[in-house]
Amino acid sequence: MTLPQPDDVLDARQRIHKYVRETPVFTSASLDALCGATLFFKAENLQRAGAFKFRGATNAVLQLDEHARARGVATHSSGNHGAALSLAAQRAGLSATVVMPNNSVSSKRAAVLAFGGRVVDCEPTAAARVAGLDEVLRATGATSIHPYEHPAVVAGQGTAALELMEQAEGLNALLVPVGGGGLLGGSLLAVRASGLAVDVFACEPAGAADAARSFRARERLVDFVPDTVADGLRTPLGEVGFALMMAHASDVVAVSEHAILLAMRLVWERLKLVVEPSSAVPLAALLPGGPLHDKLRGKRVGLILSGGNVDLDALPALPPLSSCGSTP
């Protein structure tokens, strides 16, 4: 395992700035009042390919040598990383193959294909994803660009937090959704690189709370069956993310499905931004009754809206806004 370093995030920003969007930051007086804090939302749902993942994929692709470029790239992904890698590869003139669980969100599968990627189906388990990718690598000789263990990917993801801290000065805390841990790890490194005193909190669904369990136990516990609408956070926490989390995260918190859907509705209605459930998890932690509501009261808080690739055909019923006062 090779851990990326804070300077790698700074290098990544210089490398990818011509290719990625510097996404805007949104604010809402009504959400500030509801959460009792001053909130700054980094809209990575407006990033190319609809998620922060394009940052890490681009950083990794740009560092390939000519021999590796000729053989193309491959990965396993539930959707956003696969789409991002396909787009990054297409722009660089490379081929891309993505091993995807057969229950992946249809819109995310369509995005991989639209960006020129080849999809290889697998069963919806971590073991099947790894086995499927190994088979692709043997058959094609492609370079593996792991969605959250590749150092260049993690460093690239951290550029979102780096931008946010510059766009919203004086942050006290940064809230990041955590699945495999690439965005979390990159964000932790970005804070280190900035030299700012910003606490980083990882947020995840209670139905996929392996990071919270691992943080408390101080060992990586990833034997679980995810049960959450936040499909982008069903992935087990990776080794790189775990190591960086244990070294630098302030805390890891989990929120209910009700809170996630309520937070997503609030982002849609108050910010006028379409985000997927995974993006809403940090806001869910700040709602009344949420695990960070009292702890971050009065603070300046940055939240990364990780992506906007929501499957509208499978959208569950959203809770009424009247439930804002209930315990998430």
Short mmCIF file of C-alpha atoms in Angstrom, two decimals:
data_model
loop_
_atom_site.label_atom_id
_atom_site.label_comp_id
_atom_site.label_asym_id
_atom_site.label_seq_id
_atom_site.Cartn_x
_atom_site.Cartn_y
_atom_site.Cartn_z
CA MET A 1 0.00 0.00 0.00
CA THR A 2 1.36 3.39 -1.04
CA LEU A 3 -0.12 6.36 0.77
CA PRO A 4 -0.36 9.65 -1.12
CA GLN A 5 1.05 12.72 0.61
CA PRO A 6 -0.25 16.29 1.07
CA ASP A 7 2.05 17.62 -1.66
CA ASP A 8 0.49 15.11 -4.07
CA VAL A 9 -2.79 17.03 -3.83
CA LEU A 10 -1.01 20.28 -4.69
CA ASP A 11 0.71 18.58 -7.63
CA ALA A 12 -2.61 17.12 -8.79
CA ARG A 13 -4.21 20.53 -8.84
CA GLN A 14 -1.50 21.89 -11.12
CA ARG A 15 -1.77 18.83 -13.36
CA ILE A 16 -5.55 18.71 -13.83
CA HIS A 17 -6.72 22.32 -13.59
CA LYS A 18 -6.99 22.66 -17.38
CA TYR A 19 -9.26 19.64 -17.60
CA VAL A 20 -11.64 19.83 -14.61
CA ARG A 21 -14.20 22.43 -13.64
CA GLU A 22 -13.65 24.61 -10.59
CA THR A 23 -17.13 23.97 -9.29
CA PRO A 24 -19.07 26.72 -7.52
CA VAL A 25 -19.95 26.97 -3.84
CA PHE A 26 -23.59 27.50 -2.86
CA THR A 27 -25.09 28.91 0.33
CA SER A 28 -28.59 29.02 1.81
CA ALA A 29 -29.79 31.23 4.65
CA SER A 30 -32.68 28.86 5.36
CA LEU A 31 -30.38 25.83 5.66
CA ASP A 32 -28.04 27.84 7.89
CA ALA A 33 -30.97 28.60 10.17
CA LEU A 34 -32.15 25.00 10.18
CA CYS A 35 -28.71 23.59 11.00
CA GLY A 36 -27.51 26.37 13.28
CA ALA A 37 -24.29 26.85 11.33
CA THR A 38 -22.97 28.73 8.29
CA LEU A 39 -22.84 26.20 5.46
CA PHE A 40 -20.89 26.19 2.21
CA PHE A 41 -21.83 23.54 -0.36
CA LYS A 42 -19.18 22.53 -2.92
CA ALA A 43 -21.21 21.53 -5.98
CA GLU A 44 -19.26 18.60 -7.41
CA ASN A 45 -22.54 17.42 -8.93
CA LEU A 46 -21.69 20.05 -11.57
CA GLN A 47 -18.27 18.50 -12.24
CA ARG A 48 -17.63 16.81 -15.59
CA ALA A 49 -19.26 13.36 -15.62
CA GLY A 50 -21.45 14.60 -12.77
CA ALA A 51 -19.20 13.81 -9.80
CA PHE A 52 -15.90 14.57 -8.04
CA LYS A 53 -14.56 11.30 -9.44
CA PHE A 54 -13.44 13.01 -12.65
CA ARG A 55 -10.69 14.74 -10.68
CA GLY A 56 -8.96 11.57 -9.54
CA ALA A 57 -9.49 9.73 -12.81
CA THR A 58 -7.96 12.59 -14.77
CA ASN A 59 -4.98 12.84 -12.43
CA ALA A 60 -4.28 9.13 -12.84
CA VAL A 61 -4.70 9.05 -16.62
CA LEU A 62 -2.43 12.05 -17.18
CA GLN A 63 0.44 10.26 -15.43
CA LEU A 64 0.41 7.15 -17.64
CA ASP A 65 3.43 6.53 -19.86
CA GLU A 66 3.10 5.80 -23.57
CA HIS A 67 3.30 2.03 -23.11
CA ALA A 68 0.46 2.05 -20.59
CA ARG A 69 -1.60 4.44 -22.70
CA ALA A 70 -1.48 2.03 -25.63
CA ARG A 71 -3.02 -0.76 -23.52
CA GLY A 72 -5.80 1.37 -22.05
CA VAL A 73 -7.20 1.48 -18.54
CA ALA A 74 -9.65 -0.62 -16.53
CA THR A 75 -11.43 -0.44 -13.19
CA HIS A 76 -14.37 -1.73 -11.19
CA SER A 77 -17.06 0.72 -10.19
CA SER A 78 -20.71 1.03 -9.21
CA GLY A 79 -20.93 3.97 -11.57
CA ASN A 80 -19.38 7.36 -10.91
CA HIS A 81 -15.71 6.34 -11.06
CA GLY A 82 -16.39 4.20 -14.10
CA ALA A 83 -18.02 7.10 -15.92
CA ALA A 84 -15.28 9.48 -14.85
CA LEU A 85 -12.49 7.14 -15.96
CA SER A 86 -14.25 6.50 -19.27
CA LEU A 87 -14.48 10.24 -19.93
CA ALA A 88 -10.89 10.91 -18.84
CA ALA A 89 -9.68 8.07 -21.07
CA GLN A 90 -11.80 9.23 -24.01
CA ARG A 91 -10.35 12.74 -23.77
CA ALA A 92 -6.83 11.29 -23.69
CA GLY A 93 -7.46 8.91 -26.60
CA LEU A 94 -7.36 5.73 -24.47
CA SER A 95 -9.67 2.75 -24.21
CA ALA A 96 -11.46 2.05 -20.91
CA THR A 97 -13.15 -1.06 -19.50
CA VAL A 98 -15.36 -0.91 -16.41
CA VAL A 99 -16.45 -3.94 -14.36
CA MET A 100 -19.85 -3.03 -12.93
CA PRO A 101 -22.22 -4.84 -10.55
CA ASN A 102 -25.30 -6.03 -12.41
CA ASN A 103 -27.50 -3.98 -10.07
CA SER A 104 -25.77 -0.69 -10.78
CA VAL A 105 -27.91 2.39 -11.32
CA SER A 106 -29.01 2.38 -14.95
CA SER A 107 -28.17 6.04 -15.53
CA LYS A 108 -24.60 5.46 -14.32
CA ARG A 109 -24.20 2.45 -16.60
CA ALA A 110 -25.49 4.55 -19.49
CA ALA A 111 -22.94 7.26 -18.67
CA VAL A 112 -20.03 4.78 -18.90
CA LEU A 113 -21.21 3.71 -22.34
CA ALA A 114 -21.85 7.29 -23.47
CA PHE A 115 -18.26 8.21 -22.62
CA GLY A 116 -16.91 5.33 -24.70
CA GLY A 117 -16.27 2.85 -21.91
CA ARG A 118 -16.85 -0.90 -22.24
CA VAL A 119 -18.97 -2.46 -19.47
CA VAL A 120 -18.32 -5.94 -18.09
CA ASP A 121 -21.02 -7.19 -15.71
CA CYS A 122 -20.36 -8.91 -12.39
CA GLU A 123 -22.31 -10.00 -9.34
CA PRO A 124 -22.93 -7.22 -6.77
CA THR A 125 -20.24 -8.27 -4.30
CA ALA A 126 -16.80 -6.85 -3.56
CA ALA A 127 -15.18 -10.20 -4.38
CA ALA A 128 -16.93 -10.41 -7.76
CA ARG A 129 -15.80 -6.91 -8.66
CA VAL A 130 -12.17 -7.72 -7.89
CA ALA A 131 -12.32 -11.04 -9.73
CA GLY A 132 -13.93 -9.42 -12.75
CA LEU A 133 -11.29 -6.73 -12.93
CA ASP A 134 -8.47 -9.28 -12.58
CA GLU A 135 -9.86 -11.15 -15.56
CA VAL A 136 -10.05 -7.99 -17.65
CA LEU A 137 -6.47 -7.05 -16.75
CA ARG A 138 -5.19 -10.50 -17.75
CA ALA A 139 -7.05 -10.40 -21.04
CA THR A 140 -6.18 -6.86 -22.09
CA GLY A 141 -3.00 -5.85 -20.29
CA ALA A 142 -4.74 -2.63 -19.30
CA THR A 143 -3.58 -0.51 -16.38
CA SER A 144 -5.79 -0.76 -13.31
CA ILE A 145 -7.06 2.59 -12.01
CA HIS A 146 -8.63 1.63 -8.72
CA PRO A 147 -11.52 3.87 -7.63
CA TYR A 148 -10.17 4.61 -4.15
CA GLU A 149 -6.85 2.83 -3.54
CA HIS A 150 -4.81 4.38 -6.38
CA PRO A 151 -2.62 7.15 -4.91
CA ALA A 152 -3.10 9.43 -7.92
CA VAL A 153 -6.88 9.02 -7.70
CA VAL A 154 -6.93 9.90 -4.00
CA ALA A 155 -4.71 12.94 -4.58
CA GLY A 156 -6.93 14.12 -7.41
CA GLN A 157 -10.08 13.83 -5.32
CA GLY A 158 -8.49 16.06 -2.70
CA THR A 159 -8.43 19.01 -5.09
CA ALA A 160 -12.16 19.53 -4.47
CA ALA A 161 -11.52 20.23 -0.78
CA LEU A 162 -8.54 22.40 -1.65
CA GLU A 163 -10.74 24.59 -3.84
CA LEU A 164 -13.51 24.74 -1.23
CA MET A 165 -11.18 25.99 1.48
CA GLU A 166 -10.07 28.81 -0.83
CA GLN A 167 -13.59 29.68 -1.99
CA ALA A 168 -15.03 29.72 1.56
CA GLU A 169 -12.37 31.17 3.80
CA GLY A 170 -12.30 30.54 7.52
CA LEU A 171 -13.88 27.10 7.58
CA ASN A 172 -13.94 25.37 10.95
CA ALA A 173 -15.05 21.99 9.66
CA LEU A 174 -15.34 19.96 6.47
CA LEU A 175 -17.96 17.22 6.02
CA VAL A 176 -17.25 14.50 3.46
CA PRO A 177 -19.29 11.43 2.45
CA VAL A 178 -17.31 8.20 2.79
CA GLY A 179 -17.62 4.95 0.87
CA GLY A 180 -14.33 3.54 -0.38
CA GLY A 181 -12.52 6.49 1.17
CA GLY A 182 -10.94 8.20 -1.84
CA LEU A 183 -12.67 11.53 -1.33
CA LEU A 184 -12.18 11.37 2.43
CA GLY A 185 -8.49 10.54 2.13
CA GLY A 186 -7.90 13.24 -0.47
CA SER A 187 -9.77 15.81 1.62
CA LEU A 188 -7.72 14.97 4.71
CA LEU A 189 -4.53 15.43 2.70
CA ALA A 190 -5.84 18.70 1.27
CA VAL A 191 -6.37 20.08 4.77
CA ARG A 192 -2.83 19.04 5.69
CA ALA A 193 -1.48 20.69 2.54
CA SER A 194 -3.37 23.92 3.28
CA GLY A 195 -1.96 24.24 6.79
CA LEU A 196 -5.40 25.33 8.03
CA ALA A 197 -7.02 24.20 11.27
CA VAL A 198 -10.05 22.51 9.73
CA ASP A 199 -11.68 19.47 11.37
CA VAL A 200 -12.71 16.79 8.88
CA PHE A 201 -15.76 14.63 9.61
CA ALA A 202 -16.57 11.53 7.55
CA CYS A 203 -20.29 10.89 7.06
CA GLU A 204 -21.92 7.65 5.94
CA PRO A 205 -25.27 5.83 5.93
CA ALA A 206 -26.15 3.75 8.98
CA GLY A 207 -26.88 0.92 6.54
CA ALA A 208 -23.24 0.94 5.38
CA ALA A 209 -21.42 2.16 8.48
CA ASP A 210 -18.19 0.20 8.14
CA ALA A 211 -16.06 3.35 8.38
CA ALA A 212 -17.66 4.35 11.70
CA ARG A 213 -17.20 0.84 13.11
CA SER A 214 -13.62 0.74 11.87
CA PHE A 215 -12.86 4.16 13.35
CA ARG A 216 -14.15 3.11 16.78
CA ALA A 217 -12.43 -0.29 16.71
CA ARG A 218 -9.21 1.12 15.24
CA GLU A 219 -9.14 -1.73 12.77
CA ARG A 220 -10.61 -2.07 9.29
CA LEU A 221 -13.94 -3.92 9.55
CA VAL A 222 -15.48 -4.33 6.11
CA ASP A 223 -17.44 -7.58 6.34
CA PHE A 224 -20.96 -6.21 5.89
CA VAL A 225 -23.90 -6.21 3.50
CA PRO A 226 -24.79 -2.62 2.59
CA ASP A 227 -28.42 -1.56 2.84
CA THR A 228 -28.80 2.06 1.79
CA VAL A 229 -30.29 4.24 -0.94
CA ALA A 230 -26.90 5.97 -1.18
CA ASP A 231 -25.52 3.61 -3.81
CA GLY A 232 -22.23 5.49 -4.12
CA LEU A 233 -21.43 4.72 -0.47
CA ARG A 234 -22.09 0.99 -0.48
CA THR A 235 -18.42 0.26 -1.21
CA PRO A 236 -16.29 -1.07 1.68
CA LEU A 237 -13.71 1.33 3.09
CA GLY A 238 -10.35 0.81 1.40
CA GLU A 239 -6.96 0.41 3.04
CA VAL A 240 -5.70 3.83 1.93
CA GLY A 241 -8.82 5.58 3.15
CA PHE A 242 -8.70 3.71 6.46
CA ALA A 243 -5.07 4.63 7.09
CA LEU A 244 -5.63 8.32 6.33
CA MET A 245 -8.87 8.36 8.32
CA MET A 246 -7.23 6.94 11.41
CA ALA A 247 -4.35 9.39 11.14
CA HIS A 248 -6.24 12.60 10.49
CA ALA A 249 -10.08 12.43 10.73
CA SER A 250 -11.83 14.16 13.64
CA ASP A 251 -14.75 11.72 13.71
CA VAL A 252 -16.92 9.41 11.62
CA VAL A 253 -20.71 9.58 11.94
CA ALA A 254 -23.64 7.63 10.49
CA VAL A 255 -27.12 8.83 9.52
CA SER A 256 -30.44 7.13 8.77
CA GLU A 257 -32.12 6.61 5.42
CA HIS A 258 -34.85 9.04 6.46
CA ALA A 259 -32.27 11.74 7.14
CA ILE A 260 -30.50 11.12 3.82
CA LEU A 261 -33.69 11.45 1.78
CA LEU A 262 -34.80 14.50 3.75
CA ALA A 263 -31.41 16.15 3.21
CA MET A 264 -31.55 15.37 -0.50
CA ARG A 265 -34.97 16.98 -0.73
CA LEU A 266 -33.67 20.05 1.08
CA VAL A 267 -30.73 20.41 -1.32
CA TRP A 268 -33.06 20.05 -4.29
CA GLU A 269 -35.56 22.59 -2.96
CA ARG A 270 -33.34 25.13 -1.18
CA LEU A 271 -30.23 25.10 -3.37
CA LYS A 272 -32.01 24.15 -6.62
CA LEU A 273 -29.36 21.49 -7.24
CA VAL A 274 -30.02 17.91 -8.31
CA VAL A 275 -27.81 15.66 -6.19
CA GLU A 276 -27.78 11.92 -5.63
CA PRO A 277 -28.41 10.44 -2.17
CA SER A 278 -24.70 10.02 -1.40
CA SER A 279 -24.22 13.78 -1.73
CA ALA A 280 -26.88 14.47 0.89
CA VAL A 281 -25.27 12.41 3.65
CA PRO A 282 -23.11 15.24 5.09
CA LEU A 283 -26.11 17.58 5.34
CA ALA A 284 -28.10 14.79 6.98
CA ALA A 285 -25.53 14.76 9.79
CA LEU A 286 -26.19 18.46 10.47
CA LEU A 287 -30.00 18.39 10.55
CA PRO A 288 -31.80 18.77 13.90
CA GLY A 289 -31.23 15.57 15.85
CA GLY A 290 -28.30 14.60 13.63
CA PRO A 291 -24.96 13.52 15.10
CA LEU A 292 -23.17 16.80 14.27
CA HIS A 293 -26.01 19.30 14.75
CA ASP A 294 -25.02 20.39 18.26
CA LYS A 295 -21.30 19.82 17.86
CA LEU A 296 -20.94 22.22 14.92
CA ARG A 297 -23.48 24.84 16.02
CA GLY A 298 -22.23 28.32 15.16
CA LYS A 299 -19.36 26.99 13.02
CA ARG A 300 -18.43 27.67 9.40
CA VAL A 301 -18.88 24.29 7.73
CA GLY A 302 -17.96 23.11 4.24
CA LEU A 303 -19.88 20.21 2.70
CA ILE A 304 -18.91 18.40 -0.49
CA LEU A 305 -21.90 17.53 -2.68
CA SER A 306 -20.14 14.56 -4.23
CA GLY A 307 -22.31 13.90 -7.29
CA GLY A 308 -25.55 14.42 -9.15
CA ASN A 309 -26.03 11.17 -11.04
CA VAL A 310 -29.36 10.25 -9.47
CA ASP A 311 -31.53 7.55 -11.01
CA LEU A 312 -34.81 9.41 -11.44
CA ASP A 313 -36.61 6.23 -12.53
CA ALA A 314 -35.84 4.56 -9.19
CA LEU A 315 -36.24 7.59 -6.94
CA PRO A 316 -37.86 6.65 -3.61
CA ALA A 317 -40.58 8.74 -2.00
CA LEU A 318 -39.06 11.77 -0.29
CA PRO A 319 -40.10 12.57 3.29
CA PRO A 320 -42.11 15.75 3.90
CA LEU A 321 -40.27 18.85 5.08
CA SER A 322 -42.40 18.77 8.20
CA SER A 323 -40.18 15.92 9.41
CA CYS A 324 -37.16 18.26 9.68
CA GLY A 325 -37.64 18.38 13.42
CA SER A 326 -37.57 14.61 13.86
CA THR A 327 -34.47 12.72 14.85
CA PRO A 328 -32.53 11.70 11.71
#
